[in-house]
Short mmCIF file of C-alpha atoms in Angstrom, two decimals:
data_model
loop_
_atom_site.label_atom_id
_atom_site.label_comp_id
_atom_site.label_asym_id
_atom_site.label_seq_id
_atom_site.Cartn_x
_atom_site.Cartn_y
_atom_site.Cartn_z
CA MET A 456 10.72 32.16 26.26
CA TYR A 457 14.28 30.81 25.32
CA ILE A 458 14.66 28.17 22.58
CA ASN A 459 18.19 26.80 22.11
CA LEU A 460 18.94 26.98 18.49
CA PRO A 461 21.40 24.84 16.56
CA LYS A 462 24.65 26.60 15.54
CA SER A 463 23.92 26.55 11.78
CA VAL A 464 20.42 27.82 12.32
CA LYS A 465 21.75 30.80 14.47
CA PHE A 466 24.31 31.46 11.78
CA ILE A 467 21.68 31.65 8.91
CA ILE A 468 19.37 33.93 10.99
CA GLU A 469 22.20 36.33 11.88
CA LYS A 470 23.58 36.32 8.40
CA ILE A 471 20.16 37.40 7.06
CA LYS A 472 19.78 40.09 9.78
CA GLU A 473 23.30 41.51 9.03
CA HIS A 474 21.80 42.30 5.59
CA GLY A 475 18.93 44.21 7.09
CA GLU A 476 16.26 41.53 6.84
CA GLU A 477 14.01 39.75 9.31
CA ALA A 478 14.44 35.95 9.92
CA TYR A 479 12.92 33.50 12.31
CA ILE A 480 12.57 29.72 12.78
CA VAL A 481 8.88 28.93 12.08
CA GLY A 482 6.27 26.23 12.42
CA GLY A 483 6.75 22.73 13.65
CA CYS A 484 10.24 23.31 14.98
CA VAL A 485 8.86 26.08 17.25
CA ARG A 486 5.97 23.92 18.41
CA ASP A 487 8.14 20.97 19.12
CA SER A 488 10.87 23.13 20.92
CA ILE A 489 8.24 24.51 23.24
CA LEU A 490 6.89 20.93 24.00
CA GLY A 491 10.53 19.92 24.82
CA ILE A 492 10.63 17.62 21.60
CA LEU A 493 13.85 17.81 19.52
CA PRO A 494 12.77 18.95 16.04
CA ASN A 495 13.55 16.85 13.09
CA ASP A 496 14.32 19.89 11.10
CA TYR A 497 14.30 23.74 11.13
CA ASP A 498 12.35 25.89 8.69
CA ILE A 499 13.32 29.44 8.45
CA THR A 500 11.03 32.37 7.34
CA THR A 501 12.27 35.77 6.22
CA SER A 502 11.51 39.12 4.74
CA ALA A 503 14.26 38.74 2.33
CA LYS A 504 13.26 37.87 -1.30
CA PRO A 505 14.66 34.56 -2.80
CA ASN A 506 17.15 36.40 -4.99
CA LYS A 507 18.59 38.31 -1.95
CA ILE A 508 18.92 35.01 0.01
CA ILE A 509 20.81 33.63 -2.95
CA ASP A 510 23.06 36.65 -2.94
CA ILE A 511 23.58 36.53 0.91
CA PHE A 512 24.65 32.89 0.79
CA LYS A 513 26.68 32.97 -2.42
CA GLY A 514 29.50 30.59 -1.89
CA TYR A 515 27.28 27.97 -0.37
CA LYS A 516 25.50 25.15 -2.32
CA ILE A 517 22.02 26.65 -3.23
CA ILE A 518 18.99 24.46 -4.07
CA GLU A 519 16.34 26.37 -6.10
CA ASN A 520 13.65 23.70 -6.49
CA GLY A 521 11.09 25.69 -4.51
CA ILE A 522 12.04 29.11 -5.63
CA LYS A 523 8.69 29.59 -7.41
CA HIS A 524 7.11 29.52 -4.04
CA GLY A 525 9.57 31.55 -2.21
CA THR A 526 11.73 28.71 -0.89
CA VAL A 527 15.59 28.41 -1.19
CA GLY A 528 17.48 25.55 0.20
CA ILE A 529 21.06 26.30 1.52
CA LEU A 530 23.57 23.40 2.30
CA ILE A 531 25.43 23.92 5.58
CA GLU A 532 27.47 21.12 7.11
CA ASP A 533 25.66 18.47 4.93
CA GLU A 534 22.37 19.67 6.22
CA VAL A 535 19.75 21.45 3.81
CA TYR A 536 17.93 24.37 5.46
CA GLU A 537 14.93 25.78 3.71
CA ILE A 538 14.49 29.55 3.88
CA THR A 539 11.09 30.95 2.72
CA THR A 540 10.18 34.50 1.99
CA TYR A 541 7.13 35.93 3.95
CA ARG A 542 4.21 35.21 1.64
CA VAL A 543 0.48 35.52 1.32
CA GLU A 544 -1.47 33.13 -0.93
CA GLY A 545 -4.01 33.88 -3.51
CA GLU A 546 -7.25 31.88 -4.31
CA TYR A 547 -6.89 28.12 -3.77
CA GLU A 548 -7.56 25.50 -6.62
CA ASP A 549 -9.12 22.12 -6.02
CA ASN A 550 -8.98 22.60 -2.20
CA ARG A 551 -5.28 22.11 -2.19
CA ARG A 552 -2.99 24.67 -3.80
CA PRO A 553 -3.10 28.41 -4.25
CA LYS A 554 -3.29 29.77 -7.72
CA ASN A 555 -0.50 32.36 -6.97
CA VAL A 556 1.88 33.34 -4.15
CA GLU A 557 2.76 36.94 -3.29
CA PHE A 558 5.58 38.13 -1.32
CA THR A 559 4.91 40.30 1.83
CA SER A 560 7.13 42.24 4.07
CA LYS A 561 4.98 41.46 7.21
CA LEU A 562 5.59 38.32 9.35
CA VAL A 563 2.02 38.36 10.59
CA ASP A 564 0.65 38.01 6.98
CA ASP A 565 2.84 34.86 6.69
CA LEU A 566 1.78 33.35 9.81
CA LYS A 567 -1.92 33.82 9.49
CA ARG A 568 -1.97 31.75 6.33
CA ARG A 569 -0.81 28.76 8.25
CA ASP A 570 -3.01 25.82 9.24
CA PHE A 571 -3.13 25.60 13.00
CA THR A 572 -2.21 28.00 15.85
CA ILE A 573 0.37 25.53 17.19
CA ASN A 574 2.13 25.75 13.86
CA ALA A 575 1.82 29.51 13.43
CA MET A 576 4.51 30.75 15.71
CA ALA A 577 8.02 32.26 14.95
CA TYR A 578 11.06 32.63 16.97
CA ASN A 579 14.54 34.23 16.97
CA GLU A 580 16.94 34.95 19.81
CA GLU A 581 16.56 38.86 19.63
CA ASP A 582 12.70 39.03 19.34
CA LYS A 583 11.96 35.77 21.21
CA LEU A 584 8.69 34.09 20.55
CA ILE A 585 6.20 35.65 18.19
CA ASP A 586 2.64 34.19 18.83
CA TYR A 587 -0.08 36.22 17.20
CA PHE A 588 -2.72 33.55 17.43
CA ASP A 589 -2.43 32.06 20.91
CA GLY A 590 -0.45 28.97 19.85
CA VAL A 591 1.19 28.77 23.26
CA LYS A 592 -2.14 28.76 25.09
CA ASP A 593 -3.46 25.87 22.68
CA LEU A 594 -0.38 23.92 23.49
CA HIS A 595 -0.93 24.53 27.09
CA ASP A 596 -4.59 23.51 26.79
CA LYS A 597 -3.78 20.62 24.42
CA LYS A 598 -6.03 21.80 21.66
CA ILE A 599 -5.72 21.66 17.85
CA ARG A 600 -7.26 24.90 16.52
CA THR A 601 -7.19 26.46 13.02
CA VAL A 602 -5.61 29.87 12.44
CA GLY A 603 -8.95 32.08 11.98
CA ASN A 604 -12.03 30.57 10.33
CA PRO A 605 -11.79 26.86 10.22
CA ASP A 606 -14.10 26.69 7.24
CA GLU A 607 -11.91 28.94 5.36
CA ARG A 608 -8.83 26.98 6.30
CA PHE A 609 -10.19 23.55 5.19
CA ILE A 610 -11.71 24.95 2.09
CA GLU A 611 -8.32 26.33 0.99
CA ASP A 612 -6.52 23.09 1.71
CA GLY A 613 -8.60 19.86 2.40
CA LEU A 614 -5.70 17.99 3.54
CA ARG A 615 -5.76 19.98 6.68
CA ILE A 616 -8.84 18.03 7.72
CA ILE A 617 -6.66 14.97 8.21
CA ARG A 618 -3.66 16.85 9.20
CA ALA A 619 -5.90 17.91 12.36
CA ILE A 620 -6.45 14.45 13.28
CA ARG A 621 -2.84 13.61 12.57
CA PHE A 622 -1.50 16.30 15.00
CA SER A 623 -4.25 15.24 17.57
CA SER A 624 -2.78 11.66 17.42
CA LYS A 625 0.84 12.77 17.29
CA LEU A 626 0.50 15.07 20.34
CA GLY A 627 -2.44 13.43 22.08
CA PHE A 628 -4.45 16.70 21.92
CA ASP A 629 -8.03 17.19 21.42
CA ILE A 630 -9.48 19.04 18.47
CA GLU A 631 -11.17 22.30 19.50
CA LYS A 632 -14.89 22.36 19.11
CA GLU A 633 -15.28 24.91 16.28
CA THR A 634 -12.51 23.20 14.35
CA PHE A 635 -14.16 19.82 15.09
CA GLU A 636 -17.48 20.86 13.76
CA SER A 637 -15.87 22.41 10.72
CA ILE A 638 -14.28 19.07 9.88
CA LYS A 639 -17.74 17.46 10.01
CA ARG A 640 -19.22 20.13 7.61
CA ASN A 641 -16.26 19.87 5.09
CA SER A 642 -15.09 16.37 5.13
CA SER A 643 -16.40 15.89 1.40
CA ILE A 644 -13.51 18.05 0.38
CA LEU A 645 -11.33 15.11 0.74
CA LYS A 646 -12.69 13.74 -2.50
CA ASN A 647 -10.71 16.27 -4.20
CA ILE A 648 -7.37 15.47 -2.50
CA SER A 649 -4.91 12.86 -4.04
CA ARG A 650 -5.16 9.46 -2.43
CA GLU A 651 -1.34 9.51 -2.11
CA ARG A 652 -1.35 12.52 0.21
CA VAL A 653 -4.46 11.24 2.03
CA SER A 654 -2.71 7.80 2.61
CA ASP A 655 0.40 9.40 3.82
CA GLU A 656 -1.43 11.31 6.50
CA ILE A 657 -3.47 8.39 7.59
CA LYS A 658 -0.40 6.25 7.75
CA LYS A 659 1.17 8.77 10.16
CA ILE A 660 -1.92 8.60 12.50
CA ILE A 661 -1.83 4.81 12.46
CA LEU A 662 1.88 4.86 13.53
CA SER A 663 1.50 7.56 16.09
CA GLU A 664 1.66 7.33 19.66
CA ASN A 665 -2.12 7.75 19.86
CA PRO A 666 -3.43 5.63 16.92
CA GLN A 667 -6.73 5.25 18.59
CA LYS A 668 -7.50 8.72 17.12
CA LEU A 669 -8.18 6.79 14.03
CA GLY A 670 -11.75 6.55 15.28
CA LEU A 671 -12.23 10.16 14.48
CA LEU A 672 -11.94 9.05 10.82
CA TYR A 673 -15.07 7.01 11.30
CA SER A 674 -17.15 9.51 13.49
CA LEU A 675 -16.36 12.52 11.33
CA ASN A 676 -17.35 10.73 8.17
CA ILE A 677 -13.98 10.86 6.59
CA PHE A 678 -13.71 7.31 5.72
CA LYS A 679 -17.24 7.36 4.26
CA GLU A 680 -16.25 10.28 2.11
CA LEU A 681 -13.08 8.26 0.99
CA GLU A 682 -15.57 5.16 0.21
CA ILE A 683 -13.86 3.17 2.88
CA TYR A 684 -15.93 0.69 4.77
CA SER A 685 -17.06 2.90 7.70
CA HIS A 686 -20.17 1.16 9.15
CA VAL A 687 -19.52 0.49 12.97
CA GLU A 688 -22.46 -1.13 14.72
CA ASN A 689 -21.27 0.00 18.22
CA TYR A 690 -18.99 3.02 17.87
CA GLU A 691 -18.11 3.53 21.43
CA ASP A 692 -17.08 -0.10 21.91
CA PHE A 693 -15.09 0.06 18.73
CA CYS A 694 -13.21 3.14 19.73
CA THR A 695 -12.47 1.49 23.05
CA LYS A 696 -10.87 -1.43 21.32
CA LEU A 697 -8.83 0.84 19.01
CA THR A 698 -6.68 1.54 22.02
CA ILE A 699 -5.10 -2.01 21.34
CA LEU A 700 -3.24 -0.39 18.47
CA LYS A 701 -0.95 1.16 20.92
CA GLU A 702 0.08 -2.26 22.16
CA CYS A 703 0.97 -3.41 18.62
CA ASN A 704 4.52 -2.97 17.23
CA ILE A 705 4.95 0.22 15.33
CA SER A 706 4.40 -1.60 12.15
CA LEU A 707 2.08 -0.44 9.52
CA GLU A 708 1.11 -4.02 8.39
CA GLN A 709 0.38 -5.22 11.95
CA ARG A 710 -1.67 -2.16 12.90
CA LEU A 711 -3.64 -2.20 9.71
CA LEU A 712 -4.27 -5.90 10.27
CA MET A 713 -5.60 -5.31 13.67
CA ILE A 714 -7.69 -2.55 12.55
CA GLU A 715 -9.29 -4.78 9.74
CA PHE A 716 -9.87 -7.42 12.43
CA LEU A 717 -11.59 -5.14 14.66
CA ILE A 718 -13.90 -4.02 11.85
CA LEU A 719 -14.59 -7.55 11.05
CA GLU A 720 -15.30 -8.45 14.65
CA ASN A 721 -17.60 -5.45 15.28
CA ASN A 722 -19.60 -6.21 12.11
CA THR A 723 -20.05 -9.94 12.60
CA LYS A 724 -20.94 -10.29 16.19
CA ARG A 725 -24.24 -12.00 15.40
CA LEU A 726 -22.50 -14.55 13.12
CA ASN A 727 -21.32 -17.79 15.02
CA LYS A 728 -19.59 -19.52 12.36
CA THR A 729 -16.09 -18.62 11.09
CA LYS A 730 -17.07 -19.40 7.53
CA GLU A 731 -19.90 -16.90 7.73
CA LYS A 732 -17.75 -14.25 9.33
CA ILE A 733 -15.23 -14.50 6.40
CA GLU A 734 -18.01 -14.49 3.81
CA PHE A 735 -19.40 -11.40 5.21
CA TYR A 736 -15.99 -9.70 5.25
CA ASN A 737 -15.16 -10.68 1.62
CA LYS A 738 -18.65 -9.70 0.36
CA ASN A 739 -18.96 -6.38 2.31
CA ILE A 740 -15.57 -5.14 3.55
CA ARG A 741 -12.61 -6.45 1.69
CA LYS A 742 -13.02 -4.55 -1.53
CA ASN A 743 -13.62 -1.35 0.48
CA ASN A 744 -11.04 -1.83 3.22
CA ILE A 745 -8.37 0.81 3.94
CA VAL A 746 -5.62 -0.92 1.87
CA SER A 747 -7.83 -1.37 -1.10
CA LYS A 748 -9.23 2.34 -1.25
CA LEU A 749 -5.87 4.16 -0.22
CA LYS A 750 -2.51 3.94 -1.78
CA TYR A 751 0.00 1.80 0.01
CA PRO A 752 2.70 -0.49 -1.34
CA ASN A 753 1.62 -3.71 -2.89
CA ASN A 754 3.21 -5.78 -0.29
CA VAL A 755 1.27 -4.07 2.46
CA THR A 756 -1.89 -4.62 0.67
CA LYS A 757 -1.33 -8.19 -0.09
CA TYR A 758 -0.27 -8.82 3.40
CA ILE A 759 -3.62 -7.51 4.99
CA ASN A 760 -5.82 -9.11 2.37
CA ASN A 761 -3.92 -12.49 2.81
CA MET A 762 -3.64 -12.55 6.59
CA ILE A 763 -7.14 -11.31 7.66
CA ASP A 764 -8.76 -14.67 7.17
CA TYR A 765 -6.13 -16.18 9.54
CA MET A 766 -6.99 -13.74 12.46
CA LEU A 767 -9.94 -16.05 13.13
CA ILE A 768 -7.69 -19.09 13.67
CA ASP A 769 -8.47 -19.54 17.24
CA ASN A 770 -12.18 -20.11 16.18
CA ILE A 771 -11.14 -23.30 14.44
CA ASP A 772 -10.15 -26.57 16.12
CA LEU A 773 -6.94 -27.64 14.50
CA ASP A 774 -4.35 -30.27 14.99
CA LYS A 775 -0.64 -30.06 14.19
CA ILE A 776 -1.33 -31.20 10.60
CA GLY A 777 -3.76 -28.37 10.16
CA ILE A 778 -1.17 -25.84 11.47
CA LYS A 779 1.38 -27.20 9.10
CA LYS A 780 -1.08 -26.66 6.26
CA ILE A 781 -1.47 -23.15 7.34
CA LEU A 782 2.33 -22.68 7.63
CA ASN A 783 2.69 -23.79 4.05
CA LYS A 784 0.36 -20.98 2.92
CA ILE A 785 1.71 -17.97 5.12
CA GLY A 786 4.89 -18.97 6.79
CA ILE A 787 5.97 -19.44 10.41
CA ASP A 788 6.59 -15.77 11.16
CA ASN A 789 3.42 -14.53 9.95
CA LEU A 790 1.53 -17.26 11.86
CA LYS A 791 3.36 -16.33 15.05
CA ASP A 792 2.61 -12.62 14.50
CA ILE A 793 -1.05 -13.30 14.14
CA LEU A 794 -1.14 -15.60 17.33
CA LYS A 795 0.49 -12.74 19.17
CA LEU A 796 -2.00 -10.20 17.93
CA LYS A 797 -4.83 -12.42 19.13
CA GLU A 798 -3.31 -13.13 22.39
CA MET A 799 -2.93 -9.37 22.86
CA TYR A 800 -6.57 -8.76 21.75
CA TYR A 801 -7.99 -11.07 24.34
CA LYS A 802 -5.57 -9.78 26.97
CA LYS A 803 -6.53 -6.13 26.37
CA VAL A 804 -10.06 -5.83 24.78
CA GLY A 805 -11.52 -9.27 24.09
CA ASP A 806 -15.18 -9.28 24.78
CA CYS A 807 -16.17 -12.79 24.90
CA GLU A 808 -19.43 -12.84 26.92
CA GLU A 809 -18.47 -15.92 28.99
CA ILE A 810 -15.26 -16.58 30.78
CA GLU A 811 -15.39 -20.06 29.58
CA GLU A 812 -15.39 -18.85 25.87
CA LEU A 813 -12.44 -16.56 26.59
CA SER A 814 -10.61 -19.50 28.24
CA ILE A 815 -11.27 -21.57 25.20
CA ARG A 816 -9.81 -18.92 22.77
CA LYS A 817 -6.72 -18.57 24.89
CA HIS A 818 -6.22 -22.29 25.10
CA SER A 819 -6.40 -22.52 21.31
CA ILE A 820 -3.74 -19.75 21.01
CA ASP A 821 -1.48 -21.61 23.42
CA LYS A 822 -1.99 -24.88 21.77
CA TYR A 823 -1.29 -23.54 18.32
CA THR A 824 1.87 -21.76 19.62
CA GLU A 825 3.18 -25.10 21.07
CA PHE A 826 2.48 -26.79 17.98
CA ILE A 827 4.65 -24.19 16.05
CA GLU A 828 7.48 -24.51 18.51
CA GLU A 829 7.27 -28.27 18.04
CA ILE A 830 7.37 -28.18 14.27
CA ALA A 831 10.34 -25.72 14.39
CA LYS A 832 12.19 -27.79 17.00
CA ASN A 833 11.80 -31.04 15.10
CA ASN A 834 12.52 -29.30 11.87
CA GLU A 835 9.31 -30.98 10.41
CA CYS A 836 8.46 -30.32 6.81
CA TYR A 837 5.57 -28.10 5.74
CA LYS A 838 6.73 -26.63 2.43
CA ILE A 839 7.98 -28.14 -0.80
CA ASN A 840 11.50 -26.63 -0.39
CA ASP A 841 11.86 -28.68 2.69
CA LEU A 842 11.17 -31.99 1.07
CA ASP A 843 14.25 -34.23 0.86
CA ILE A 844 13.56 -34.56 -2.85
CA ASN A 845 13.38 -31.91 -5.65
CA GLY A 846 12.23 -31.49 -9.18
CA ASN A 847 15.69 -32.56 -10.60
CA ASP A 848 15.19 -35.87 -8.81
CA LEU A 849 11.84 -36.44 -10.10
CA ARG A 850 12.99 -35.43 -13.72
CA LEU A 851 15.64 -38.17 -13.48
CA MET A 852 12.79 -40.55 -12.66
CA GLY A 853 10.95 -39.67 -15.89
CA TYR A 854 8.67 -36.95 -14.63
CA SER A 855 8.16 -33.82 -16.69
CA GLY A 856 6.26 -30.65 -17.04
CA LYS A 857 3.50 -29.96 -14.69
CA SER A 858 3.57 -33.43 -13.28
CA ILE A 859 6.64 -32.56 -11.36
CA GLY A 860 4.80 -29.84 -9.42
CA GLU A 861 1.83 -32.11 -8.96
CA GLN A 862 4.02 -35.00 -7.62
CA LEU A 863 5.86 -32.61 -5.28
CA ASN A 864 2.59 -31.29 -3.85
CA LEU A 865 1.39 -35.07 -3.32
CA LEU A 866 4.60 -35.83 -1.59
CA LEU A 867 4.22 -32.90 0.68
CA GLU A 868 0.67 -33.87 1.59
CA ILE A 869 2.09 -37.30 2.72
CA VAL A 870 5.03 -35.89 4.57
CA ILE A 871 2.92 -33.12 6.39
CA CYS A 872 0.79 -36.01 7.84
CA ASN A 873 3.83 -38.35 8.34
CA PRO A 874 7.02 -36.31 9.12
CA GLU A 875 9.05 -39.53 9.27
CA LYS A 876 8.73 -40.18 5.50
CA ASN A 877 10.82 -37.20 4.55
CA SER A 878 13.79 -39.04 3.33
CA LYS A 879 15.07 -39.13 -0.15
CA SER A 880 14.83 -42.93 -0.46
CA GLU A 881 11.26 -42.93 1.08
CA LEU A 882 10.08 -40.15 -1.20
CA MET A 883 11.61 -41.75 -4.52
CA ASN A 884 9.97 -45.01 -3.62
CA LEU A 885 6.66 -43.23 -3.08
CA SER A 886 7.04 -41.45 -6.51
CA ARG A 887 7.71 -44.82 -8.22
CA LEU A 888 4.51 -46.33 -6.65
CA ASN A 889 2.39 -43.23 -7.29
CA LYS A 890 3.79 -41.85 -10.53
CA ILE A 891 1.61 -39.43 -12.07
CA ASP A 892 1.69 -39.85 -15.99
#
């Protein structure tokens, strides 16, 4: 097997070999190259100790941040290449990190400490592919399998549990049976892993080409162990509907919002009223949803928790005034996004029992979309900043303190219902007639 190595990578490997040491590209870059995917970066493993690597590449900028663990960074043509000495790891602490790292002279010792067979291959142009654990076979069979005993690998590093699902979602592979069963047995280990690391891996699953693999986090009790709301009344139906995530934009906010909506719908089918559905979600799910239990930016958490109620907008009969009141709260772009998500939902996985009901839902979405287009086209006011009067104008009229805000809100209510009244003279006249002392 031949892998076309970048010029700088070839240079590094050859330079190390000139000094009597072994060197190979290793891990994800080998896997991706075999799959025909251009690697994002190239990791290099070597028999040379860190001090020797520093000596070999004297004259180049050296980055020693990882030297404690045997990794030296070399800057070549504005690119940092990490070179790591073959190593074996001691006993692991807290299911995440080894207590100590020891260097070894054998490549096989280094490769067998790695997580999955598809990530435990090495390559250089002289020796070609080194594949002690049948990684190529697993790539061919589209399987995620641990190197050696899966229980040992997961107990060493609990994050590998979610990484297995992440690689499954990234590559569209299945998780091999023994590895799958081991994840079931060991999912409680995730309690010991930092929420930041877990959140990052789950984010990658959500944004992958196969985000429906998120269903494994429910079926394997991973979300339950993370104290994320995980009850699903009809698991097969839920997983089928998760395929809609592939249709969403590659946006964390939009995909998370769709996930929360699917959970809401799955658990409130017996409830007919929109108010009851929202009450159930607020009481049972919101405080234990994904964004509340994991570590995502505040703007993402705020977006999901603010928007979820509006994902039921097509269950409500609203006129244009009602739409403008919603626009005042969440803005035109957010409401457009929600209507697109709902339109996508009904087109792909909507399960209204009657064709008539489905038609009503679609009609509501079309009607609300037309309202938004009309509001935008006519430049109709739906927020205070669009009023043809402001706080300074009211101050000149004798308003002060909180009465300014109260009066602006009162004027907005009037203008939302009567767009033609949004003129400065009309609003000043209304403010004189309805002055709040």
